Every structure is written in C-alpha cells, then in structure tokens.
mmCIF file of N, CA and C in Angstrom:
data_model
loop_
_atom_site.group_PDB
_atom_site.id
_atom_site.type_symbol
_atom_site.label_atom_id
_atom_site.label_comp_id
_atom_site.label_asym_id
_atom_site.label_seq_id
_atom_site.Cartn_x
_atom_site.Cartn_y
_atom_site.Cartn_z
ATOM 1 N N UNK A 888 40.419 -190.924 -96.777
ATOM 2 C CA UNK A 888 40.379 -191.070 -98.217
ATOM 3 C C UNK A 888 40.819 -189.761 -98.864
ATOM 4 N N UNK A 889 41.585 -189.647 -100.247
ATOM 5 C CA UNK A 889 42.238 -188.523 -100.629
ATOM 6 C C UNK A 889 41.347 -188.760 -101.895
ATOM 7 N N UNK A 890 41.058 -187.438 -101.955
ATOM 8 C CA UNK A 890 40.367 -186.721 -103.317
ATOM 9 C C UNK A 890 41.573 -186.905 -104.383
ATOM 10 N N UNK A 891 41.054 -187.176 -105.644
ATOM 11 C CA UNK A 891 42.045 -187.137 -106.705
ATOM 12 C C UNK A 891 42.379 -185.897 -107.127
ATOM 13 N N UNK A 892 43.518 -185.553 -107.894
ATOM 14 C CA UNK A 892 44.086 -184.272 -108.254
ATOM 15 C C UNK A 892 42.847 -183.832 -108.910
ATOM 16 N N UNK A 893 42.837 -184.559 -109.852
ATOM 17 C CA UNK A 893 41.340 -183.737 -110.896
ATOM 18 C C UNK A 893 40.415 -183.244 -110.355
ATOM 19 N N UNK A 894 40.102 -183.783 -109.735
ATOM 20 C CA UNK A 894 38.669 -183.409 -108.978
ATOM 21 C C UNK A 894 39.412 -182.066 -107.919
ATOM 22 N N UNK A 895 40.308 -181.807 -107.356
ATOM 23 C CA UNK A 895 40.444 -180.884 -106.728
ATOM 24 C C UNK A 895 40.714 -179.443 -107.532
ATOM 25 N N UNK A 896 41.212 -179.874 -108.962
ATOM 26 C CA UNK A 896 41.662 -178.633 -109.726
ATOM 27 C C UNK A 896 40.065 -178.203 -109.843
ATOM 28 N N UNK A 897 39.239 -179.381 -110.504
ATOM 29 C CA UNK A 897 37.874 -178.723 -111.104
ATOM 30 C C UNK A 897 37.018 -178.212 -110.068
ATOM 31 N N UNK A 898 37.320 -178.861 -109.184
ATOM 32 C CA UNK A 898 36.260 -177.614 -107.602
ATOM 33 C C UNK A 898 36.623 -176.466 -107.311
ATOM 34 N N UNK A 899 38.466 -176.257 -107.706
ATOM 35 C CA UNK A 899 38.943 -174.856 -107.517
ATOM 36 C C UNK A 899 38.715 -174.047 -108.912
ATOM 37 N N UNK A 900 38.952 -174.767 -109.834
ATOM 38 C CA UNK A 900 38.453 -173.693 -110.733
ATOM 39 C C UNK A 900 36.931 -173.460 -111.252
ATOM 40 N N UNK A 901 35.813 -174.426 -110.188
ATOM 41 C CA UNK A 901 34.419 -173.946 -110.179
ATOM 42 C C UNK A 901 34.161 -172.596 -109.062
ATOM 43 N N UNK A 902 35.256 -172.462 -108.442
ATOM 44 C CA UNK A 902 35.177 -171.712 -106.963
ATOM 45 C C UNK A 902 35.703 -170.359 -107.955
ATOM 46 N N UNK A 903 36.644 -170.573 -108.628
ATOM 47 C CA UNK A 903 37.087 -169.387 -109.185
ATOM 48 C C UNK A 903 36.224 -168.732 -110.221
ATOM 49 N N UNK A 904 35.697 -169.268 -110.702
ATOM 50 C CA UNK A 904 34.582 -169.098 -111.732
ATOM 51 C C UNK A 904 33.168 -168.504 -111.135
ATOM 52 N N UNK A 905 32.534 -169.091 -110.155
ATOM 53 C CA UNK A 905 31.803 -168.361 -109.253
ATOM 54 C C UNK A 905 32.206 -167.218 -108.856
ATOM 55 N N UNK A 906 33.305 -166.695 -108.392
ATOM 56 C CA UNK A 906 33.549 -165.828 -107.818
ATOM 57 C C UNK A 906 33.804 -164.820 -109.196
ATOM 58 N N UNK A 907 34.357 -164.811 -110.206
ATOM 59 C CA UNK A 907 34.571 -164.116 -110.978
ATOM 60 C C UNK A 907 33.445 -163.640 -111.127
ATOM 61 N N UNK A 908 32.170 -164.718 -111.576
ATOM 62 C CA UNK A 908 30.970 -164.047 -112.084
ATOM 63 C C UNK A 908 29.987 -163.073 -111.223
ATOM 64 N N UNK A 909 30.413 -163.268 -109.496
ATOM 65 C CA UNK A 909 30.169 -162.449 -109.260
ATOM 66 C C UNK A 909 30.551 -161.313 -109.096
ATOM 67 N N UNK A 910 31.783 -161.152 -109.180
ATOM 68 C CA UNK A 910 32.490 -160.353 -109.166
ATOM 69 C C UNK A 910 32.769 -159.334 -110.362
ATOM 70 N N UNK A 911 32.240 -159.922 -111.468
ATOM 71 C CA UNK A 911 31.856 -159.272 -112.640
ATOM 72 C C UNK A 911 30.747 -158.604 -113.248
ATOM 73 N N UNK A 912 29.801 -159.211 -111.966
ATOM 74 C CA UNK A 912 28.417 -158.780 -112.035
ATOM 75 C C UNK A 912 28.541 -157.628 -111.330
ATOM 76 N N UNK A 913 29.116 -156.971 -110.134
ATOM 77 C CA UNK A 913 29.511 -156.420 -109.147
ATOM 78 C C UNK A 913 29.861 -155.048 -110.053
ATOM 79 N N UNK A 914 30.828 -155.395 -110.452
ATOM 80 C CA UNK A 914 31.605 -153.874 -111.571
ATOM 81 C C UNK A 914 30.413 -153.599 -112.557
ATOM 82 N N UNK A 915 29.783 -154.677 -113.164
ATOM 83 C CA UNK A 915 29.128 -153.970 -114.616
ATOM 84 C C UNK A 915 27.316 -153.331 -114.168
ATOM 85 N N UNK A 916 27.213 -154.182 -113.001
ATOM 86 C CA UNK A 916 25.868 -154.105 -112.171
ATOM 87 C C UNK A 916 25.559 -153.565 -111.375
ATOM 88 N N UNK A 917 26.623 -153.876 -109.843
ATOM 89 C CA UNK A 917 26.306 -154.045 -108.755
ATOM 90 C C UNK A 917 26.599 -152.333 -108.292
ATOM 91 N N UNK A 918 27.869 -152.372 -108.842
ATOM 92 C CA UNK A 918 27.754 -151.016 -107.987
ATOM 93 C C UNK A 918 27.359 -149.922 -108.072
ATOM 94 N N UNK A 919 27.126 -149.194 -109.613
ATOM 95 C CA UNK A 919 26.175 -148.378 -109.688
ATOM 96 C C UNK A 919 24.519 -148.752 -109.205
ATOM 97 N N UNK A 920 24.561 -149.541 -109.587
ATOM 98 C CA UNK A 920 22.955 -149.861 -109.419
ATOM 99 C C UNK A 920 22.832 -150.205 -108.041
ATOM 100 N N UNK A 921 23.418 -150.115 -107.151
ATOM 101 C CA UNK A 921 23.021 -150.369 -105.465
ATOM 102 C C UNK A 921 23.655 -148.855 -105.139
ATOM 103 N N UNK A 922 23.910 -148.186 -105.594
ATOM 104 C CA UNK A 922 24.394 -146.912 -105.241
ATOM 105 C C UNK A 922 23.335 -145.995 -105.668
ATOM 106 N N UNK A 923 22.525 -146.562 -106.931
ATOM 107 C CA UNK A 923 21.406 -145.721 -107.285
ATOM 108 C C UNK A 923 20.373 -146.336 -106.438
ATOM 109 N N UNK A 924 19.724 -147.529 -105.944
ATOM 110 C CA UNK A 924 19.119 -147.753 -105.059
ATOM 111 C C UNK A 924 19.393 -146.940 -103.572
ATOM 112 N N UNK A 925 20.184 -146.922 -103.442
ATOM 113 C CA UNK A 925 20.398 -146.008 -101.686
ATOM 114 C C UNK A 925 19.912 -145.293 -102.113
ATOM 115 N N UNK A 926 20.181 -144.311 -103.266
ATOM 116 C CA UNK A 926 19.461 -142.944 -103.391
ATOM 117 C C UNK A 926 18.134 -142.802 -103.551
ATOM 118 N N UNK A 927 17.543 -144.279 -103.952
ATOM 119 C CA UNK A 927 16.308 -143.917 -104.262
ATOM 120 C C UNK A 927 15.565 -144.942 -103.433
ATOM 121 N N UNK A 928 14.623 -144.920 -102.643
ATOM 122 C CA UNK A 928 13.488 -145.584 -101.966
ATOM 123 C C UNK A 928 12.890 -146.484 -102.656
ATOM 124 N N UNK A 929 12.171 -145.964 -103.579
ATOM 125 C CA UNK A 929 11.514 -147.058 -104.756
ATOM 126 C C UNK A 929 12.111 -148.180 -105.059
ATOM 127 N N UNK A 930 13.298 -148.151 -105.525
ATOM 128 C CA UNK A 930 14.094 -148.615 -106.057
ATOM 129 C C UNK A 930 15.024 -149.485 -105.426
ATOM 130 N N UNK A 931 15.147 -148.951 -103.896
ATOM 131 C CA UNK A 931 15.807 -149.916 -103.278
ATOM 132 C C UNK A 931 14.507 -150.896 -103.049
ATOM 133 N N UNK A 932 13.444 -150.432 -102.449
ATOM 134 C CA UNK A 932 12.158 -151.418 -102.349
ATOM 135 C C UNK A 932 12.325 -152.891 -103.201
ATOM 136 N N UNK A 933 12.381 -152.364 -104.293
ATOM 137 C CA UNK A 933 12.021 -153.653 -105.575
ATOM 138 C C UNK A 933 12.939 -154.532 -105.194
ATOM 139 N N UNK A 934 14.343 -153.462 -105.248
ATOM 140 C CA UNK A 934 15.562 -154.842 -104.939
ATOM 141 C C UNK A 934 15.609 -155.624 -104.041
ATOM 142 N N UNK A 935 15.082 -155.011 -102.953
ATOM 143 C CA UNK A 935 14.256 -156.062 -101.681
ATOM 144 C C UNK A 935 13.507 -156.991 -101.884
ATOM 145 N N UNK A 936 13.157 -156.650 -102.639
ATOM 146 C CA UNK A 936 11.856 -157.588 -102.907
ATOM 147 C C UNK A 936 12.277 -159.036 -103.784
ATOM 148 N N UNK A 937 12.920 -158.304 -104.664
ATOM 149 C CA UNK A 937 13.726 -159.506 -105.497
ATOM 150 C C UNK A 937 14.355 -160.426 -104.803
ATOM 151 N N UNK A 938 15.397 -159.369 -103.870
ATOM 152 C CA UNK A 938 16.620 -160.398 -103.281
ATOM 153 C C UNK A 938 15.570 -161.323 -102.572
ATOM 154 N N UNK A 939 14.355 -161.032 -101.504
ATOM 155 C CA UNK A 939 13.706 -162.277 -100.932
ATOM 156 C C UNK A 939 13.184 -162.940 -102.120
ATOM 157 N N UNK A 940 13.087 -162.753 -103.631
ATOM 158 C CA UNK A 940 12.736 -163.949 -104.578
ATOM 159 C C UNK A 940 13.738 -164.967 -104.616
ATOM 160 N N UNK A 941 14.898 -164.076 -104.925
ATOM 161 C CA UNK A 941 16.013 -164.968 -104.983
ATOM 162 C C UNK A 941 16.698 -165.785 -104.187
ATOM 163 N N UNK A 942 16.263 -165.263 -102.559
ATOM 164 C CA UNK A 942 16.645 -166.361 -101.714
ATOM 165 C C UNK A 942 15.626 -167.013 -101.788
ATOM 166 N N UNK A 943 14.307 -166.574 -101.657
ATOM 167 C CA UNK A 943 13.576 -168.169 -101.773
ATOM 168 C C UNK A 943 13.445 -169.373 -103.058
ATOM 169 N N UNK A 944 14.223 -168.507 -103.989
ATOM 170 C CA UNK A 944 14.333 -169.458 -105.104
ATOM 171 C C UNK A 944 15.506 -170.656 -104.927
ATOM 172 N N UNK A 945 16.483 -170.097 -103.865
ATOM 173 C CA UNK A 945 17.801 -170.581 -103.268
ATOM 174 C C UNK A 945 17.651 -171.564 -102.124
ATOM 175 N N UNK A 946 16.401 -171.759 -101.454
ATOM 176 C CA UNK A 946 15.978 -172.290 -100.355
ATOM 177 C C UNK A 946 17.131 -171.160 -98.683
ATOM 178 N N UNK A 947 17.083 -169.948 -99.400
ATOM 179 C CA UNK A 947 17.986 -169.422 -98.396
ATOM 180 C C UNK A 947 17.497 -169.080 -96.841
ATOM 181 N N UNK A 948 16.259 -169.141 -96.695
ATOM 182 C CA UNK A 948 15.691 -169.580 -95.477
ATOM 183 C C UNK A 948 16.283 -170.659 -94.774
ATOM 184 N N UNK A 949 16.632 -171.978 -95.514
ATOM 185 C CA UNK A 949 16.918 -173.205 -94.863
ATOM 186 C C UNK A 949 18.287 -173.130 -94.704
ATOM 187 N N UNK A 950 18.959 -173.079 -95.831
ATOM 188 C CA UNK A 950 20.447 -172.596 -95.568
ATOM 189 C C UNK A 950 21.310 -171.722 -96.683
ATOM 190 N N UNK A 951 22.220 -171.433 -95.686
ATOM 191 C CA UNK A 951 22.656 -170.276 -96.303
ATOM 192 C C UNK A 951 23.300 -170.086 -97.831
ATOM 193 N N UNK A 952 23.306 -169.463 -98.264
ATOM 194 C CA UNK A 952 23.575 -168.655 -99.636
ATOM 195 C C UNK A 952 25.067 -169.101 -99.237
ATOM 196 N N UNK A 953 25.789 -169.388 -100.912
ATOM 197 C CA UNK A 953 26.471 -169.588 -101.272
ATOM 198 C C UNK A 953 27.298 -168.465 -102.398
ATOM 199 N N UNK A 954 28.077 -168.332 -102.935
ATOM 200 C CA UNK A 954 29.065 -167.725 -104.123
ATOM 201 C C UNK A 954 28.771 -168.256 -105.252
ATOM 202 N N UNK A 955 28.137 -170.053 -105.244
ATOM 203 C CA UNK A 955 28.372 -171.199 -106.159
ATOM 204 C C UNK A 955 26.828 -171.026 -106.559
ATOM 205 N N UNK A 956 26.082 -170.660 -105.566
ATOM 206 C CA UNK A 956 24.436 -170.727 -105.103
ATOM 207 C C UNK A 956 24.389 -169.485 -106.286
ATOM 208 N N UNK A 957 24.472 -168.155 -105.731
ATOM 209 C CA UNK A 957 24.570 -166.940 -106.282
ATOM 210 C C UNK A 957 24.528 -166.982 -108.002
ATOM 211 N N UNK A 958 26.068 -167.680 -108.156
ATOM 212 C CA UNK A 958 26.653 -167.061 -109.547
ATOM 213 C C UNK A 958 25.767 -167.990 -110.307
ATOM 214 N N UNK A 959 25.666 -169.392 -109.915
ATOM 215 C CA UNK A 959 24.995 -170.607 -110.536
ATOM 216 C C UNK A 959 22.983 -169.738 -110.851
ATOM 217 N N UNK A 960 22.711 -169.165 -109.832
ATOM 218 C CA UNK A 960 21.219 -168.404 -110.311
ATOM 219 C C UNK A 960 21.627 -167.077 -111.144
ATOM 220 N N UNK A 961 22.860 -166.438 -111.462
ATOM 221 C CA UNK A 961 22.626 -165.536 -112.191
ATOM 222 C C UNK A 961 23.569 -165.992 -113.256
ATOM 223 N N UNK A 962 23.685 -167.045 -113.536
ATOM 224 C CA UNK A 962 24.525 -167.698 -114.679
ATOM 225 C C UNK A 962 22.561 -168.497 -115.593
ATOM 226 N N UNK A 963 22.010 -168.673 -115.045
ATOM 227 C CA UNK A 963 20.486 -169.409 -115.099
ATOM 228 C C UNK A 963 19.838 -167.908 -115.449
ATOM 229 N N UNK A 964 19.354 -167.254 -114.942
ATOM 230 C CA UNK A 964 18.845 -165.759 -115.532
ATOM 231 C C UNK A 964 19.359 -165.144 -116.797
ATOM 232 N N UNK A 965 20.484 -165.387 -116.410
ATOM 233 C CA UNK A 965 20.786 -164.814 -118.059
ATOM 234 C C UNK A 965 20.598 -165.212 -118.944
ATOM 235 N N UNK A 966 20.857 -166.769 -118.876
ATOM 236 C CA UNK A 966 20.170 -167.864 -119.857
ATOM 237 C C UNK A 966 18.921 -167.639 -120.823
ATOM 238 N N UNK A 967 17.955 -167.959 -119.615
ATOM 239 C CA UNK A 967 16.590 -167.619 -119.443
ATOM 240 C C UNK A 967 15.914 -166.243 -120.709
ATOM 241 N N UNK A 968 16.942 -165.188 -119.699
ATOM 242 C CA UNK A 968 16.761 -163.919 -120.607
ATOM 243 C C UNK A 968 16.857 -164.111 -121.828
ATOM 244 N N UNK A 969 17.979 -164.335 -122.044
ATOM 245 C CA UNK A 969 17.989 -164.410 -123.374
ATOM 246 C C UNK A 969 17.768 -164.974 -124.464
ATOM 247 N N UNK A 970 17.338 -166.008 -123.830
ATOM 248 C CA UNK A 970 16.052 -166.957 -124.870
ATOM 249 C C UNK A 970 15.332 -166.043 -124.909
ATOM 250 N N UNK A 971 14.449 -164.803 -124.056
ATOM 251 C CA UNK A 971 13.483 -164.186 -124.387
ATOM 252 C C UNK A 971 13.809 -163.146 -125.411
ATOM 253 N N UNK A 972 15.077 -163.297 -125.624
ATOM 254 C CA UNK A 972 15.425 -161.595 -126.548
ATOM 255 C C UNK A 972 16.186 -160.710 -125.588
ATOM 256 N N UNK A 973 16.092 -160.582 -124.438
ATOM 257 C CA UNK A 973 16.919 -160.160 -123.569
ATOM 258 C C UNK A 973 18.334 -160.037 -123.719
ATOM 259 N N UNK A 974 19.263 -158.807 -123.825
ATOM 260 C CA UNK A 974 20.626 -158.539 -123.778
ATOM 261 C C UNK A 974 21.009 -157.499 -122.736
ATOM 262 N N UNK A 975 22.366 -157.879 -122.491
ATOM 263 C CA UNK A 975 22.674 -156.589 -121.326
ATOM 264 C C UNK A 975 22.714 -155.810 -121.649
ATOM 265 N N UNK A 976 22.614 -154.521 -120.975
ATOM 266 C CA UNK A 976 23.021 -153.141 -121.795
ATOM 267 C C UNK A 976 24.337 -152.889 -122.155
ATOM 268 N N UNK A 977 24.617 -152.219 -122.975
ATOM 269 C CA UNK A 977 25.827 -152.084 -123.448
ATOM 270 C C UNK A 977 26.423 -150.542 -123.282
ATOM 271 N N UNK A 978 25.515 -149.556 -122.656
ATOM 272 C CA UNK A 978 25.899 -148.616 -121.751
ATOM 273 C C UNK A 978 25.591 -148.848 -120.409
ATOM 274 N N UNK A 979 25.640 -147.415 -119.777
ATOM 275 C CA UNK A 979 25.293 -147.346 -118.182
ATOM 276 C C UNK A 979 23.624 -147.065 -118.342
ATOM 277 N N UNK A 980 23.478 -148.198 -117.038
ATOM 278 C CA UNK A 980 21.944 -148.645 -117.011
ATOM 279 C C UNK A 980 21.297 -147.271 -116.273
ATOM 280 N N UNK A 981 20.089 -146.970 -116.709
ATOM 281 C CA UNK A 981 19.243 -145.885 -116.491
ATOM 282 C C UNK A 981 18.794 -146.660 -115.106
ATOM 283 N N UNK A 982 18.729 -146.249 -113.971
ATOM 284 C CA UNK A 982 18.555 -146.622 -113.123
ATOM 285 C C UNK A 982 17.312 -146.390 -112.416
ATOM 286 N N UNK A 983 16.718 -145.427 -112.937
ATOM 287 C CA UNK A 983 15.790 -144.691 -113.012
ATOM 288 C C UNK A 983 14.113 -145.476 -113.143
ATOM 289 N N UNK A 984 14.744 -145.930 -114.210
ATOM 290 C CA UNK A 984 13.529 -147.648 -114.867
ATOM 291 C C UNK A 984 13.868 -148.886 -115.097
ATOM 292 N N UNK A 985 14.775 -149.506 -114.846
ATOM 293 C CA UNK A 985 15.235 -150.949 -114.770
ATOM 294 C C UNK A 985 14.490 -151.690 -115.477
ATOM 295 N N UNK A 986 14.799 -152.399 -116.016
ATOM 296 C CA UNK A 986 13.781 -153.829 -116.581
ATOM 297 C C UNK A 986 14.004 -155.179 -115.268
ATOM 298 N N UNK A 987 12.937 -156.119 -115.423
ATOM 299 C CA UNK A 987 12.969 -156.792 -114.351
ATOM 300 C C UNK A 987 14.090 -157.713 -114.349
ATOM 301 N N UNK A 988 15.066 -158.035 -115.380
ATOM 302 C CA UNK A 988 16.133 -158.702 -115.225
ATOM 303 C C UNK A 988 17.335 -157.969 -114.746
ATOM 304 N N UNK A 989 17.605 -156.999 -115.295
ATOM 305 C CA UNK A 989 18.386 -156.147 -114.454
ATOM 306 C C UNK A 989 18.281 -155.923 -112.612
ATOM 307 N N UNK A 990 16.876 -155.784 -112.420
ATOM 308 C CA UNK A 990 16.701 -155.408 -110.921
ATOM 309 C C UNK A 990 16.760 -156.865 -110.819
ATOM 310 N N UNK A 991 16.422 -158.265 -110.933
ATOM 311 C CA UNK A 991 16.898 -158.830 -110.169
ATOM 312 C C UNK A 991 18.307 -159.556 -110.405
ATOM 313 N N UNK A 992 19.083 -158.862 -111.332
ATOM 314 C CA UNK A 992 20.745 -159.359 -110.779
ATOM 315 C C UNK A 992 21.091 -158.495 -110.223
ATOM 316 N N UNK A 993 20.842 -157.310 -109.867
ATOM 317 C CA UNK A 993 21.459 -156.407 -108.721
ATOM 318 C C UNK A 993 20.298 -156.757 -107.457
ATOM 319 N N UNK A 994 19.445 -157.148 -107.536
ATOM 320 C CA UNK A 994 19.271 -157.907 -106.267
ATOM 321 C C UNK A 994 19.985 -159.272 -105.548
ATOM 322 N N UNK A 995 20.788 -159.759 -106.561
ATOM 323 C CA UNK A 995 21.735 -160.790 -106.520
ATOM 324 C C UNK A 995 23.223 -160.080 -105.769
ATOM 325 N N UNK A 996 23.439 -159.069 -106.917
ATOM 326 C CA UNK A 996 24.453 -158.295 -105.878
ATOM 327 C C UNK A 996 24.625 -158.326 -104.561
ATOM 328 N N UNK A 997 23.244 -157.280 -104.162
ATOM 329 C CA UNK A 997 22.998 -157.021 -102.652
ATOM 330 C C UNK A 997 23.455 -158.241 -101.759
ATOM 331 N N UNK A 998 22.525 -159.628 -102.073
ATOM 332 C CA UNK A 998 22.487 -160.726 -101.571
ATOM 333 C C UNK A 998 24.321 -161.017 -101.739
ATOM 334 N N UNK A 999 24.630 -161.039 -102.473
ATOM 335 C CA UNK A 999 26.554 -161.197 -102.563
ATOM 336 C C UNK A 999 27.054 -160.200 -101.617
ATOM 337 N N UNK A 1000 26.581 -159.305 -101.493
ATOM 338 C CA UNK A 1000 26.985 -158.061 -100.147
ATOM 339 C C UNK A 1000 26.981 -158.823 -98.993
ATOM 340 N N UNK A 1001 25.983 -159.509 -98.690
ATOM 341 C CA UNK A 1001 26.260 -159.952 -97.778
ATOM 342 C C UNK A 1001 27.209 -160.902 -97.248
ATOM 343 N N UNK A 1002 27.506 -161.815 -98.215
ATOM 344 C CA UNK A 1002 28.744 -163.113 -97.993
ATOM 345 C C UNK A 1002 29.245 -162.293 -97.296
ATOM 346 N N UNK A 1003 30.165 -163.758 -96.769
ATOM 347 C CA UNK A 1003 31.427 -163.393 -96.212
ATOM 348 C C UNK A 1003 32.685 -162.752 -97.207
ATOM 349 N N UNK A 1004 33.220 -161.547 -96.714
ATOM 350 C CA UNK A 1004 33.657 -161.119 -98.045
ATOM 351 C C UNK A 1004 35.147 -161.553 -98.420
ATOM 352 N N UNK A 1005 35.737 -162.935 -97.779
ATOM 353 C CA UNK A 1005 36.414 -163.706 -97.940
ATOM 354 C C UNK A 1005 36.287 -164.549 -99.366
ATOM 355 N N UNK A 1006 34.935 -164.743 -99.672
ATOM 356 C CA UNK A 1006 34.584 -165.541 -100.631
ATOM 357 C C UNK A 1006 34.624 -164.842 -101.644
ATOM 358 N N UNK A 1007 34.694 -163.656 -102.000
ATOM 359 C CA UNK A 1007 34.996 -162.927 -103.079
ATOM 360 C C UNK A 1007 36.028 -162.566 -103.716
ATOM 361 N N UNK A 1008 36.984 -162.917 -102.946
ATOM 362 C CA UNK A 1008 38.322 -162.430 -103.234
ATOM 363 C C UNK A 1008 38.866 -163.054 -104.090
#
C-alpha cells in the first residue's frame, strides 16, 4: 500500500519542525547552559535530575526517546510556562540560578545529546 503524497509532505515537514525546535533550543539554551553545567556540579546535578523527569514523563524507560518525543515536550513546557507568566530570557541566561523551566529545557537538551546525531541534522 502507498502512502499518499500529502501525508508524506506533512510527516516530513513534522520531522523538520522537530528538529528545528530542537535545534533551536540547542543555540539559544543548550549550549551555554550544558557548558555551564560541566563547570558546575550543582548544576549539572539538577539537570540530571530533570532529564530522568523528562524521560519518565516520555515513558523513556520503555522506549526510546524520539526528536518528535523531545521537541513535542518542549513545545508543551513552553506552553504551560507561559500561561504561568513565564517568558524566555531575552539575554544570556545567568546560569548561576536558573529558574525551573529553563533547567528543565536544557535538561531536554542533554537528553537530545544523546540521539542519534543523524536526527538532528
């Protein structure tokens, strides 16, 4: 059986869209803020801690983490946030004290570190 055109454009441009967002999370988030975690113990701690929230919020015990999985829970967090009043920063994040939405989308990062880094591209 052959998939219809439509349906193949809209799975590729859900694939592309995932990947952007993580990949956008990555530049504005990920990499300072996992670069300030190495440096700091504390700090990497929490993000540990998160990322096992976030896989168990993912069922990532049972199976594995996705790009679609990922971007789809930090496309939902932000949401969330910002019903509460929550906005991103609009400088470079003090890394120092994080708020808990911040540490856990760079615990999302980390968890994107791990993919296969095929899926990011």
């Amino acid at each position: 059986m052959r998939v219809p055109n439509n349906r193949v454009a809209t799975r590729r441009s859900a694939a592309v869209a995932a990947r952007t967002t993580l990949t956008s999370l990555t530049a504005t988030v990920g990499t300072a803020g996992l670069a300030a975690a190495h440096a700091n113990p504390g700090l990497l701690a929490e993000v540990d801690q998160h990322a096992a929230g976030v896989r168990d919020s993912l069922d990532g015990d049972r199976r594995p983490l996705t790009v679609a999985a990922l971007a789809g829970y930090v496309e939902g967090l932000r949401d969330a946030a910002a019903e509460y009043g929550w906005t991103p920063p609009a400088e470079p994040v003090d890394w120092s004290a994080p708020d808990w939405t911040l540490t856990r989308l760079l615990a999302v990062c980390l968890l994107a570190r791990g993919l296969d880094p095929r899926h990011l591209a």
